[in-house]
JSON list of C-alpha atoms in Angstrom, two decimals:
[
{"chain": "A", "resi": 1, "resn": "THR", "atom": "CA", "xyz": [21.76, 21.88, 14.92]},
{"chain": "A", "resi": 2, "resn": "SER", "atom": "CA", "xyz": [21.47, 19.32, 12.14]},
{"chain": "A", "resi": 3, "resn": "PHE", "atom": "CA", "xyz": [25.15, 18.39, 12.64]},
{"chain": "A", "resi": 4, "resn": "SER", "atom": "CA", "xyz": [24.69, 17.59, 16.33]},
{"chain": "A", "resi": 5, "resn": "GLU", "atom": "CA", "xyz": [21.56, 15.58, 15.61]},
{"chain": "A", "resi": 6, "resn": "GLY", "atom": "CA", "xyz": [23.48, 13.58, 13.02]},
{"chain": "A", "resi": 7, "resn": "GLN", "atom": "CA", "xyz": [26.11, 12.81, 15.64]},
{"chain": "A", "resi": 8, "resn": "GLN", "atom": "CA", "xyz": [23.35, 11.40, 17.89]},
{"chain": "A", "resi": 9, "resn": "SER", "atom": "CA", "xyz": [22.10, 9.10, 15.11]},
{"chain": "A", "resi": 10, "resn": "PRO", "atom": "CA", "xyz": [25.23, 8.04, 13.22]},
{"chain": "A", "resi": 11, "resn": "SER", "atom": "CA", "xyz": [23.83, 5.81, 10.48]},
{"chain": "A", "resi": 12, "resn": "ILE", "atom": "CA", "xyz": [23.82, 6.11, 6.71]},
{"chain": "A", "resi": 13, "resn": "LEU", "atom": "CA", "xyz": [20.04, 5.76, 6.62]},
{"chain": "A", "resi": 14, "resn": "TYR", "atom": "CA", "xyz": [19.56, 8.57, 9.13]},
{"chain": "A", "resi": 15, "resn": "CYS", "atom": "CA", "xyz": [21.93, 10.85, 7.21]},
{"chain": "A", "resi": 16, "resn": "GLN", "atom": "CA", "xyz": [20.03, 10.13, 4.02]},
{"chain": "A", "resi": 17, "resn": "LEU", "atom": "CA", "xyz": [16.69, 11.02, 5.65]},
{"chain": "A", "resi": 18, "resn": "ALA", "atom": "CA", "xyz": [18.10, 14.19, 7.23]},
{"chain": "A", "resi": 19, "resn": "ALA", "atom": "CA", "xyz": [19.70, 15.30, 3.95]},
{"chain": "A", "resi": 20, "resn": "ARG", "atom": "CA", "xyz": [16.41, 14.62, 2.18]},
{"chain": "A", "resi": 21, "resn": "ALA", "atom": "CA", "xyz": [14.59, 16.89, 4.61]},
{"chain": "A", "resi": 22, "resn": "ALA", "atom": "CA", "xyz": [17.17, 19.68, 4.43]},
{"chain": "A", "resi": 23, "resn": "ALA", "atom": "CA", "xyz": [17.20, 19.60, 0.63]},
{"chain": "A", "resi": 24, "resn": "GLY", "atom": "CA", "xyz": [13.69, 21.04, 0.61]},
{"chain": "A", "resi": 25, "resn": "TRP", "atom": "CA", "xyz": [14.44, 23.99, 2.88]},
{"chain": "A", "resi": 26, "resn": "HIS", "atom": "CA", "xyz": [14.54, 27.58, 1.66]},
{"chain": "A", "resi": 27, "resn": "SER", "atom": "CA", "xyz": [17.85, 29.35, 2.14]},
{"chain": "A", "resi": 28, "resn": "TRP", "atom": "CA", "xyz": [16.20, 32.14, 4.13]},
{"chain": "A", "resi": 29, "resn": "THR", "atom": "CA", "xyz": [14.43, 29.86, 6.63]},
{"chain": "A", "resi": 30, "resn": "PRO", "atom": "CA", "xyz": [16.18, 29.31, 9.98]},
{"chain": "A", "resi": 31, "resn": "PRO", "atom": "CA", "xyz": [16.83, 25.57, 10.51]},
{"chain": "A", "resi": 32, "resn": "GLN", "atom": "CA", "xyz": [14.76, 25.55, 13.71]},
{"chain": "A", "resi": 33, "resn": "HIS", "atom": "CA", "xyz": [11.71, 26.71, 11.73]},
{"chain": "A", "resi": 34, "resn": "ALA", "atom": "CA", "xyz": [12.24, 24.64, 8.57]},
{"chain": "A", "resi": 35, "resn": "LEU", "atom": "CA", "xyz": [9.92, 21.81, 7.58]},
{"chain": "A", "resi": 36, "resn": "PRO", "atom": "CA", "xyz": [10.31, 18.92, 7.52]},
{"chain": "A", "resi": 37, "resn": "ALA", "atom": "CA", "xyz": [12.39, 19.27, 10.65]},
{"chain": "A", "resi": 38, "resn": "VAL", "atom": "CA", "xyz": [15.64, 17.40, 11.19]},
{"chain": "A", "resi": 39, "resn": "VAL", "atom": "CA", "xyz": [15.27, 15.46, 14.44]},
{"chain": "A", "resi": 40, "resn": "PRO", "atom": "CA", "xyz": [17.39, 12.74, 16.10]},
{"chain": "A", "resi": 41, "resn": "GLY", "atom": "CA", "xyz": [16.58, 9.10, 15.34]},
{"chain": "A", "resi": 42, "resn": "VAL", "atom": "CA", "xyz": [15.42, 7.24, 12.26]},
{"chain": "A", "resi": 43, "resn": "GLN", "atom": "CA", "xyz": [11.82, 6.79, 13.46]},
{"chain": "A", "resi": 44, "resn": "PRO", "atom": "CA", "xyz": [11.30, 10.49, 14.35]},
{"chain": "A", "resi": 45, "resn": "MET", "atom": "CA", "xyz": [13.04, 11.54, 11.14]},
{"chain": "A", "resi": 46, "resn": "LEU", "atom": "CA", "xyz": [10.83, 9.32, 8.98]},
{"chain": "A", "resi": 47, "resn": "ASP", "atom": "CA", "xyz": [7.78, 10.55, 10.92]},
{"chain": "A", "resi": 48, "resn": "ALA", "atom": "CA", "xyz": [8.76, 14.14, 10.13]},
{"chain": "A", "resi": 49, "resn": "LEU", "atom": "CA", "xyz": [9.11, 13.35, 6.43]},
{"chain": "A", "resi": 50, "resn": "LEU", "atom": "CA", "xyz": [5.80, 11.49, 6.30]},
{"chain": "A", "resi": 51, "resn": "ASP", "atom": "CA", "xyz": [4.02, 14.24, 8.26]},
{"chain": "A", "resi": 52, "resn": "HIS", "atom": "CA", "xyz": [5.21, 16.66, 5.60]},
{"chain": "A", "resi": 53, "resn": "THR", "atom": "CA", "xyz": [4.05, 14.34, 2.80]},
{"chain": "A", "resi": 54, "resn": "GLU", "atom": "CA", "xyz": [0.65, 13.87, 4.42]},
{"chain": "A", "resi": 55, "resn": "ARG", "atom": "CA", "xyz": [0.19, 17.62, 4.78]},
{"chain": "A", "resi": 56, "resn": "ARG", "atom": "CA", "xyz": [1.07, 18.11, 1.12]},
{"chain": "A", "resi": 57, "resn": "PHE", "atom": "CA", "xyz": [-1.08, 15.38, -0.45]},
{"chain": "A", "resi": 58, "resn": "GLY", "atom": "CA", "xyz": [-3.74, 14.83, 2.20]},
{"chain": "A", "resi": 59, "resn": "ARG", "atom": "CA", "xyz": [-3.53, 12.78, 5.39]},
{"chain": "A", "resi": 60, "resn": "GLU", "atom": "CA", "xyz": [-6.36, 10.36, 4.56]},
{"chain": "A", "resi": 61, "resn": "LEU", "atom": "CA", "xyz": [-5.04, 9.51, 1.10]},
{"chain": "A", "resi": 62, "resn": "THR", "atom": "CA", "xyz": [-1.35, 9.31, 2.02]},
{"chain": "A", "resi": 63, "resn": "SER", "atom": "CA", "xyz": [-1.70, 7.39, 5.27]},
{"chain": "A", "resi": 64, "resn": "THR", "atom": "CA", "xyz": [-4.10, 4.84, 3.74]},
{"chain": "A", "resi": 65, "resn": "ALA", "atom": "CA", "xyz": [-1.86, 4.30, 0.72]},
{"chain": "A", "resi": 66, "resn": "LEU", "atom": "CA", "xyz": [1.30, 3.90, 2.80]},
{"chain": "A", "resi": 67, "resn": "THR", "atom": "CA", "xyz": [-0.47, 1.59, 5.23]},
{"chain": "A", "resi": 68, "resn": "ALA", "atom": "CA", "xyz": [-1.51, -0.63, 2.31]},
{"chain": "A", "resi": 69, "resn": "MET", "atom": "CA", "xyz": [2.01, -0.67, 0.89]},
{"chain": "A", "resi": 70, "resn": "THR", "atom": "CA", "xyz": [3.58, -1.30, 4.31]},
{"chain": "A", "resi": 71, "resn": "PHE", "atom": "CA", "xyz": [1.43, -4.26, 5.28]},
{"chain": "A", "resi": 72, "resn": "ALA", "atom": "CA", "xyz": [1.26, -5.86, 1.83]},
{"chain": "A", "resi": 73, "resn": "VAL", "atom": "CA", "xyz": [3.26, -9.08, 1.77]},
{"chain": "A", "resi": 74, "resn": "ASN", "atom": "CA", "xyz": [5.19, -8.16, -1.38]},
{"chain": "A", "resi": 75, "resn": "GLY", "atom": "CA", "xyz": [4.30, -4.51, -1.89]},
{"chain": "A", "resi": 76, "resn": "LEU", "atom": "CA", "xyz": [1.63, -3.29, -4.31]},
{"chain": "A", "resi": 77, "resn": "SER", "atom": "CA", "xyz": [1.55, -2.50, -8.00]},
{"chain": "A", "resi": 78, "resn": "ALA", "atom": "CA", "xyz": [0.19, 0.85, -9.17]},
{"chain": "A", "resi": 79, "resn": "THR", "atom": "CA", "xyz": [-3.04, -0.77, -10.40]},
{"chain": "A", "resi": 80, "resn": "GLU", "atom": "CA", "xyz": [-3.51, -2.68, -7.14]},
{"chain": "A", "resi": 81, "resn": "MET", "atom": "CA", "xyz": [-2.97, 0.51, -5.13]},
{"chain": "A", "resi": 82, "resn": "GLU", "atom": "CA", "xyz": [-5.50, 2.42, -7.23]},
{"chain": "A", "resi": 83, "resn": "ASP", "atom": "CA", "xyz": [-8.01, -0.40, -6.87]},
{"chain": "A", "resi": 84, "resn": "VAL", "atom": "CA", "xyz": [-7.65, -0.63, -3.09]},
{"chain": "A", "resi": 85, "resn": "LEU", "atom": "CA", "xyz": [-7.84, 3.14, -2.59]},
{"chain": "A", "resi": 86, "resn": "SER", "atom": "CA", "xyz": [-10.85, 3.29, -4.91]},
{"chain": "A", "resi": 87, "resn": "MET", "atom": "CA", "xyz": [-12.68, 0.95, -2.52]},
{"chain": "A", "resi": 88, "resn": "ASP", "atom": "CA", "xyz": [-12.21, 3.37, 0.39]},
{"chain": "A", "resi": 89, "resn": "GLU", "atom": "CA", "xyz": [-14.99, 5.94, 0.67]},
{"chain": "A", "resi": 90, "resn": "SER", "atom": "CA", "xyz": [-13.09, 8.22, 3.05]},
{"chain": "A", "resi": 91, "resn": "VAL", "atom": "CA", "xyz": [-10.14, 8.44, 0.64]},
{"chain": "A", "resi": 92, "resn": "LEU", "atom": "CA", "xyz": [-12.38, 9.22, -2.33]},
{"chain": "A", "resi": 93, "resn": "ASP", "atom": "CA", "xyz": [-14.32, 11.79, -0.31]},
{"chain": "A", "resi": 94, "resn": "THR", "atom": "CA", "xyz": [-11.11, 13.74, 0.31]},
{"chain": "A", "resi": 95, "resn": "VAL", "atom": "CA", "xyz": [-9.82, 13.36, -3.25]},
{"chain": "A", "resi": 96, "resn": "PHE", "atom": "CA", "xyz": [-13.12, 14.49, -4.78]},
{"chain": "A", "resi": 97, "resn": "GLN", "atom": "CA", "xyz": [-14.11, 17.07, -2.17]},
{"chain": "A", "resi": 98, "resn": "TYR", "atom": "CA", "xyz": [-14.19, 19.89, -4.73]},
{"chain": "A", "resi": 99, "resn": "HIS", "atom": "CA", "xyz": [-15.76, 18.13, -7.71]},
{"chain": "A", "resi": 100, "resn": "THR", "atom": "CA", "xyz": [-17.87, 15.12, -8.68]},
{"chain": "A", "resi": 101, "resn": "PRO", "atom": "CA", "xyz": [-16.10, 12.76, -11.11]},
{"chain": "A", "resi": 102, "resn": "THR", "atom": "CA", "xyz": [-17.78, 10.89, -13.94]},
{"chain": "A", "resi": 103, "resn": "VAL", "atom": "CA", "xyz": [-16.24, 7.68, -12.59]},
{"chain": "A", "resi": 104, "resn": "ARG", "atom": "CA", "xyz": [-15.73, 7.48, -8.82]},
{"chain": "A", "resi": 105, "resn": "ARG", "atom": "CA", "xyz": [-12.27, 5.93, -8.98]},
{"chain": "A", "resi": 106, "resn": "LEU", "atom": "CA", "xyz": [-8.90, 7.21, -7.81]},
{"chain": "A", "resi": 107, "resn": "PRO", "atom": "CA", "xyz": [-7.12, 8.93, -10.74]},
{"chain": "A", "resi": 108, "resn": "SER", "atom": "CA", "xyz": [-3.80, 7.29, -11.60]},
{"chain": "A", "resi": 109, "resn": "HIS", "atom": "CA", "xyz": [-1.79, 10.49, -11.12]},
{"chain": "A", "resi": 110, "resn": "VAL", "atom": "CA", "xyz": [-2.81, 10.83, -7.45]},
{"chain": "A", "resi": 111, "resn": "TRP", "atom": "CA", "xyz": [-0.81, 7.85, -6.16]},
{"chain": "A", "resi": 112, "resn": "ALA", "atom": "CA", "xyz": [1.93, 8.57, -8.73]},
{"chain": "A", "resi": 113, "resn": "ARG", "atom": "CA", "xyz": [2.52, 12.00, -7.16]},
{"chain": "A", "resi": 114, "resn": "VAL", "atom": "CA", "xyz": [2.91, 10.50, -3.69]},
{"chain": "A", "resi": 115, "resn": "GLN", "atom": "CA", "xyz": [5.33, 7.93, -5.12]},
{"chain": "A", "resi": 116, "resn": "ARG", "atom": "CA", "xyz": [7.44, 10.65, -6.72]},
{"chain": "A", "resi": 117, "resn": "GLN", "atom": "CA", "xyz": [7.57, 12.55, -3.44]},
{"chain": "A", "resi": 118, "resn": "LEU", "atom": "CA", "xyz": [9.00, 9.47, -1.70]},
{"chain": "A", "resi": 119, "resn": "ASP", "atom": "CA", "xyz": [10.93, 8.11, -4.67]},
{"chain": "A", "resi": 120, "resn": "ASP", "atom": "CA", "xyz": [14.29, 7.49, -3.00]},
{"chain": "A", "resi": 121, "resn": "LEU", "atom": "CA", "xyz": [12.62, 5.79, -0.01]},
{"chain": "A", "resi": 122, "resn": "LEU", "atom": "CA", "xyz": [10.82, 3.23, -2.19]},
{"chain": "A", "resi": 123, "resn": "VAL", "atom": "CA", "xyz": [11.99, 0.46, -4.50]},
{"chain": "A", "resi": 124, "resn": "ASP", "atom": "CA", "xyz": [10.31, -1.28, -7.40]},
{"chain": "A", "resi": 125, "resn": "GLN", "atom": "CA", "xyz": [10.45, -5.07, -7.24]},
{"chain": "A", "resi": 126, "resn": "GLY", "atom": "CA", "xyz": [9.13, -6.41, -10.49]},
{"chain": "A", "resi": 127, "resn": "HIS", "atom": "CA", "xyz": [5.67, -4.87, -10.75]},
{"chain": "A", "resi": 128, "resn": "THR", "atom": "CA", "xyz": [5.29, -3.87, -7.10]},
{"chain": "A", "resi": 129, "resn": "THR", "atom": "CA", "xyz": [6.56, -1.02, -4.91]},
{"chain": "A", "resi": 130, "resn": "ARG", "atom": "CA", "xyz": [7.71, -1.26, -1.29]},
{"chain": "A", "resi": 131, "resn": "TRP", "atom": "CA", "xyz": [10.05, 0.41, 1.21]},
{"chain": "A", "resi": 132, "resn": "TYR", "atom": "CA", "xyz": [13.63, 0.07, 0.04]},
{"chain": "A", "resi": 133, "resn": "HIS", "atom": "CA", "xyz": [15.13, -0.45, 3.52]},
{"chain": "A", "resi": 134, "resn": "ARG", "atom": "CA", "xyz": [13.96, -2.85, 6.21]},
{"chain": "A", "resi": 135, "resn": "GLN", "atom": "CA", "xyz": [14.24, -0.20, 8.94]},
{"chain": "A", "resi": 136, "resn": "LEU", "atom": "CA", "xyz": [11.94, 2.12, 6.97]},
{"chain": "A", "resi": 137, "resn": "TRP", "atom": "CA", "xyz": [9.41, -0.70, 6.74]},
{"chain": "A", "resi": 138, "resn": "GLU", "atom": "CA", "xyz": [9.65, -1.37, 10.50]},
{"chain": "A", "resi": 139, "resn": "CYS", "atom": "CA", "xyz": [9.20, 2.33, 11.29]},
{"chain": "A", "resi": 140, "resn": "ALA", "atom": "CA", "xyz": [6.20, 2.54, 8.95]},
{"chain": "A", "resi": 141, "resn": "GLU", "atom": "CA", "xyz": [4.66, -0.52, 10.63]},
{"chain": "A", "resi": 142, "resn": "LYS", "atom": "CA", "xyz": [4.78, 1.28, 13.97]},
{"chain": "A", "resi": 143, "resn": "ARG", "atom": "CA", "xyz": [3.47, 4.53, 12.54]},
{"chain": "A", "resi": 144, "resn": "TYR", "atom": "CA", "xyz": [0.51, 3.01, 10.72]},
{"chain": "A", "resi": 145, "resn": "ALA", "atom": "CA", "xyz": [-0.35, 0.15, 13.11]},
{"chain": "A", "resi": 146, "resn": "VAL", "atom": "CA", "xyz": [-3.62, 1.83, 14.10]},
{"chain": "A", "resi": 147, "resn": "LEU", "atom": "CA", "xyz": [-4.80, 1.80, 10.47]},
{"chain": "A", "resi": 148, "resn": "LYS", "atom": "CA", "xyz": [-3.82, -1.84, 9.85]},
{"chain": "A", "resi": 149, "resn": "PRO", "atom": "CA", "xyz": [-7.23, -3.48, 10.59]},
{"chain": "A", "resi": 150, "resn": "ARG", "atom": "CA", "xyz": [-9.19, -1.11, 8.31]},
{"chain": "A", "resi": 151, "resn": "VAL", "atom": "CA", "xyz": [-6.75, -1.30, 5.41]},
{"chain": "A", "resi": 152, "resn": "SER", "atom": "CA", "xyz": [-6.24, -5.05, 5.83]},
{"chain": "A", "resi": 153, "resn": "LYS", "atom": "CA", "xyz": [-9.99, -5.48, 5.38]},
{"chain": "A", "resi": 154, "resn": "LEU", "atom": "CA", "xyz": [-9.87, -3.57, 2.10]},
{"chain": "A", "resi": 155, "resn": "MET", "atom": "CA", "xyz": [-6.94, -5.62, 0.83]},
{"chain": "A", "resi": 156, "resn": "GLY", "atom": "CA", "xyz": [-8.45, -8.89, 2.02]},
{"chain": "A", "resi": 157, "resn": "ILE", "atom": "CA", "xyz": [-11.67, -8.20, 0.14]},
{"chain": "A", "resi": 158, "resn": "TYR", "atom": "CA", "xyz": [-9.73, -7.12, -2.94]},
{"chain": "A", "resi": 159, "resn": "PHE", "atom": "CA", "xyz": [-7.23, -9.97, -3.18]},
{"chain": "A", "resi": 160, "resn": "ALA", "atom": "CA", "xyz": [-9.74, -12.66, -2.17]},
{"chain": "A", "resi": 161, "resn": "ASN", "atom": "CA", "xyz": [-11.89, -11.41, -5.06]},
{"chain": "A", "resi": 162, "resn": "ILE", "atom": "CA", "xyz": [-15.00, -10.80, -2.94]},
{"chain": "A", "resi": 163, "resn": "VAL", "atom": "CA", "xyz": [-15.56, -7.18, -3.96]},
{"chain": "A", "resi": 164, "resn": "ASP", "atom": "CA", "xyz": [-19.25, -6.30, -4.27]},
{"chain": "A", "resi": 165, "resn": "PRO", "atom": "CA", "xyz": [-20.11, -6.76, -7.98]},
{"chain": "A", "resi": 166, "resn": "ALA", "atom": "CA", "xyz": [-21.86, -3.40, -8.23]},
{"chain": "A", "resi": 167, "resn": "LEU", "atom": "CA", "xyz": [-18.87, -1.62, -6.68]},
{"chain": "A", "resi": 168, "resn": "ARG", "atom": "CA", "xyz": [-16.47, -3.50, -8.94]},
{"chain": "A", "resi": 169, "resn": "LYS", "atom": "CA", "xyz": [-18.39, -2.42, -12.03]},
{"chain": "A", "resi": 170, "resn": "GLU", "atom": "CA", "xyz": [-18.88, 1.19, -10.90]},
{"chain": "A", "resi": 171, "resn": "ARG", "atom": "CA", "xyz": [-15.22, 1.79, -9.99]},
{"chain": "A", "resi": 172, "resn": "HIS", "atom": "CA", "xyz": [-13.55, -0.50, -12.53]},
{"chain": "A", "resi": 173, "resn": "ILE", "atom": "CA", "xyz": [-11.94, -2.65, -9.84]},
{"chain": "A", "resi": 174, "resn": "ALA", "atom": "CA", "xyz": [-9.78, -5.36, -11.39]},
{"chain": "A", "resi": 175, "resn": "ASP", "atom": "CA", "xyz": [-10.75, -8.99, -10.97]},
{"chain": "A", "resi": 176, "resn": "GLN", "atom": "CA", "xyz": [-8.44, -11.26, -8.92]},
{"chain": "A", "resi": 177, "resn": "PRO", "atom": "CA", "xyz": [-9.37, -14.74, -10.15]},
{"chain": "A", "resi": 178, "resn": "TYR", "atom": "CA", "xyz": [-7.82, -17.74, -8.48]},
{"chain": "A", "resi": 179, "resn": "VAL", "atom": "CA", "xyz": [-6.63, -19.06, -11.83]},
{"chain": "A", "resi": 180, "resn": "LEU", "atom": "CA", "xyz": [-5.30, -16.96, -14.70]},
{"chain": "A", "resi": 181, "resn": "SER", "atom": "CA", "xyz": [-6.37, -18.34, -18.06]},
{"chain": "A", "resi": 182, "resn": "ASP", "atom": "CA", "xyz": [-7.87, -17.28, -21.37]},
{"chain": "A", "resi": 183, "resn": "GLN", "atom": "CA", "xyz": [-10.30, -20.18, -21.14]},
{"chain": "A", "resi": 184, "resn": "PRO", "atom": "CA", "xyz": [-13.31, -19.72, -18.81]},
{"chain": "A", "resi": 185, "resn": "GLY", "atom": "CA", "xyz": [-13.85, -22.41, -16.20]},
{"chain": "A", "resi": 186, "resn": "THR", "atom": "CA", "xyz": [-10.24, -23.60, -16.22]},
{"chain": "A", "resi": 187, "resn": "LYS", "atom": "CA", "xyz": [-9.09, -25.43, -13.08]},
{"chain": "A", "resi": 188, "resn": "PHE", "atom": "CA", "xyz": [-5.80, -24.83, -11.31]},
{"chain": "A", "resi": 189, "resn": "PHE", "atom": "CA", "xyz": [-4.42, -28.24, -12.30]},
{"chain": "A", "resi": 190, "resn": "ASP", "atom": "CA", "xyz": [-4.79, -27.50, -16.03]},
{"chain": "A", "resi": 191, "resn": "VAL", "atom": "CA", "xyz": [-1.19, -26.35, -16.13]},
{"chain": "A", "resi": 192, "resn": "ASP", "atom": "CA", "xyz": [-0.96, -26.23, -19.91]},
{"chain": "A", "resi": 193, "resn": "VAL", "atom": "CA", "xyz": [-3.59, -23.49, -20.21]},
{"chain": "A", "resi": 194, "resn": "SER", "atom": "CA", "xyz": [-3.55, -21.79, -16.81]},
{"chain": "A", "resi": 195, "resn": "GLN", "atom": "CA", "xyz": [-1.52, -20.68, -13.83]},
{"chain": "A", "resi": 196, "resn": "LEU", "atom": "CA", "xyz": [-2.35, -19.75, -10.26]},
{"chain": "A", "resi": 197, "resn": "ASN", "atom": "CA", "xyz": [-2.75, -16.05, -9.53]},
{"chain": "A", "resi": 198, "resn": "ARG", "atom": "CA", "xyz": [0.38, -15.61, -7.44]},
{"chain": "A", "resi": 199, "resn": "ARG", "atom": "CA", "xyz": [-0.62, -12.17, -6.25]},
{"chain": "A", "resi": 200, "resn": "ARG", "atom": "CA", "xyz": [-3.82, -13.56, -4.76]},
{"chain": "A", "resi": 201, "resn": "CYS", "atom": "CA", "xyz": [-1.94, -16.51, -3.28]},
{"chain": "A", "resi": 202, "resn": "ALA", "atom": "CA", "xyz": [0.61, -14.21, -1.65]},
{"chain": "A", "resi": 203, "resn": "GLU", "atom": "CA", "xyz": [-1.72, -11.54, -0.29]},
{"chain": "A", "resi": 204, "resn": "SER", "atom": "CA", "xyz": [-5.29, -12.71, 0.33]},
{"chain": "A", "resi": 205, "resn": "LEU", "atom": "CA", "xyz": [-5.03, -14.88, 3.44]},
{"chain": "A", "resi": 206, "resn": "ARG", "atom": "CA", "xyz": [-2.66, -12.57, 5.29]},
{"chain": "A", "resi": 207, "resn": "HIS", "atom": "CA", "xyz": [-5.03, -9.63, 5.04]},
{"chain": "A", "resi": 208, "resn": "LEU", "atom": "CA", "xyz": [-8.19, -11.61, 5.81]},
{"chain": "A", "resi": 209, "resn": "VAL", "atom": "CA", "xyz": [-6.56, -12.91, 8.99]},
{"chain": "A", "resi": 210, "resn": "ASN", "atom": "CA", "xyz": [-5.29, -9.45, 9.96]},
{"chain": "A", "resi": 211, "resn": "ALA", "atom": "CA", "xyz": [-8.84, -8.12, 9.50]},
{"chain": "A", "resi": 212, "resn": "GLU", "atom": "CA", "xyz": [-10.27, -11.03, 11.54]},
{"chain": "A", "resi": 213, "resn": "MET", "atom": "CA", "xyz": [-12.56, -12.02, 8.67]},
{"chain": "A", "resi": 214, "resn": "TRP", "atom": "CA", "xyz": [-12.68, -15.67, 9.74]},
{"chain": "A", "resi": 215, "resn": "ASP", "atom": "CA", "xyz": [-15.46, -16.98, 7.47]},
{"chain": "A", "resi": 216, "resn": "GLU", "atom": "CA", "xyz": [-13.82, -15.40, 4.45]},
{"chain": "A", "resi": 217, "resn": "THR", "atom": "CA", "xyz": [-10.43, -16.77, 5.57]},
{"chain": "A", "resi": 218, "resn": "ALA", "atom": "CA", "xyz": [-11.81, -20.32, 5.72]},
{"chain": "A", "resi": 219, "resn": "ALA", "atom": "CA", "xyz": [-13.39, -19.99, 2.29]},
{"chain": "A", "resi": 220, "resn": "GLU", "atom": "CA", "xyz": [-10.20, -18.60, 0.78]},
{"chain": "A", "resi": 221, "resn": "ALA", "atom": "CA", "xyz": [-7.99, -21.24, 2.41]},
{"chain": "A", "resi": 222, "resn": "THR", "atom": "CA", "xyz": [-9.98, -24.20, 1.09]},
{"chain": "A", "resi": 223, "resn": "GLN", "atom": "CA", "xyz": [-11.27, -22.86, -2.25]},
{"chain": "A", "resi": 224, "resn": "ASP", "atom": "CA", "xyz": [-13.93, -25.60, -2.16]},
{"chain": "A", "resi": 225, "resn": "LYS", "atom": "CA", "xyz": [-16.51, -23.55, -4.04]},
{"chain": "A", "resi": 226, "resn": "GLU", "atom": "CA", "xyz": [-14.32, -22.16, -6.81]},
{"chain": "A", "resi": 227, "resn": "GLN", "atom": "CA", "xyz": [-11.64, -24.75, -7.45]},
{"chain": "A", "resi": 228, "resn": "GLY", "atom": "CA", "xyz": [-11.97, -27.68, -5.10]},
{"chain": "A", "resi": 229, "resn": "PRO", "atom": "CA", "xyz": [-10.25, -28.53, -1.79]},
{"chain": "A", "resi": 230, "resn": "LEU", "atom": "CA", "xyz": [-6.76, -29.17, -3.19]},
{"chain": "A", "resi": 231, "resn": "ALA", "atom": "CA", "xyz": [-6.54, -25.70, -4.73]},
{"chain": "A", "resi": 232, "resn": "GLY", "atom": "CA", "xyz": [-6.01, -24.02, -1.38]},
{"chain": "A", "resi": 233, "resn": "ILE", "atom": "CA", "xyz": [-3.06, -26.30, -0.68]},
{"chain": "A", "resi": 234, "resn": "ALA", "atom": "CA", "xyz": [-1.58, -25.56, -4.10]},
{"chain": "A", "resi": 235, "resn": "CYS", "atom": "CA", "xyz": [-1.85, -21.82, -3.58]},
{"chain": "A", "resi": 236, "resn": "ARG", "atom": "CA", "xyz": [-0.25, -21.96, -0.16]},
{"chain": "A", "resi": 237, "resn": "ALA", "atom": "CA", "xyz": [2.81, -23.54, -1.78]},
{"chain": "A", "resi": 238, "resn": "TYR", "atom": "CA", "xyz": [3.56, -20.10, -3.20]}
]
């Protein structure tokens, strides 16, 4: 029974996950047949909830999105998530399997629906979203480890600002310049008119390394071509 399983996993987090699962059951469904099932342990319980979410919204979309959020250094904003998912052909193929869009880009409401489904398991930190509890993050890391290299490559390309120009234009992928400024050609040391792109500084190198994109990692670390050799050091300070 759910009560006995709760006794085997006596933690507030487990009880929250189990209650979340049971809240979606129909009154006429026997507990042993209800989905998502209540099972002992935080990892199995989270797996059951995420299995249910993936069945509802699509495994390819949901697993890729949650992998990106899980392995992001500081979570992802809604725009960043839409951009990254819009770079993934397999995700777009499943989203648009029944129609051909005018613009081949992930609609904003698609990720928003997944977020709402998992709302009490996530937390907004500034402009980004991540798992609200460290144990959820650790469980998600184990669950989605097999997808890490593929999704890290997408995020590395995105945050290092090396998206193919044609793809960027076609899918309206946001630019991730090294320096944020209203004045073109501004260098990172022009502090009165510019600032470093902290999102790029925080995310780009981690994902390039995880994807084993060594040439791109070296270029991103030094920034010789775009900003000069000291820029990479400045960014790493963040």
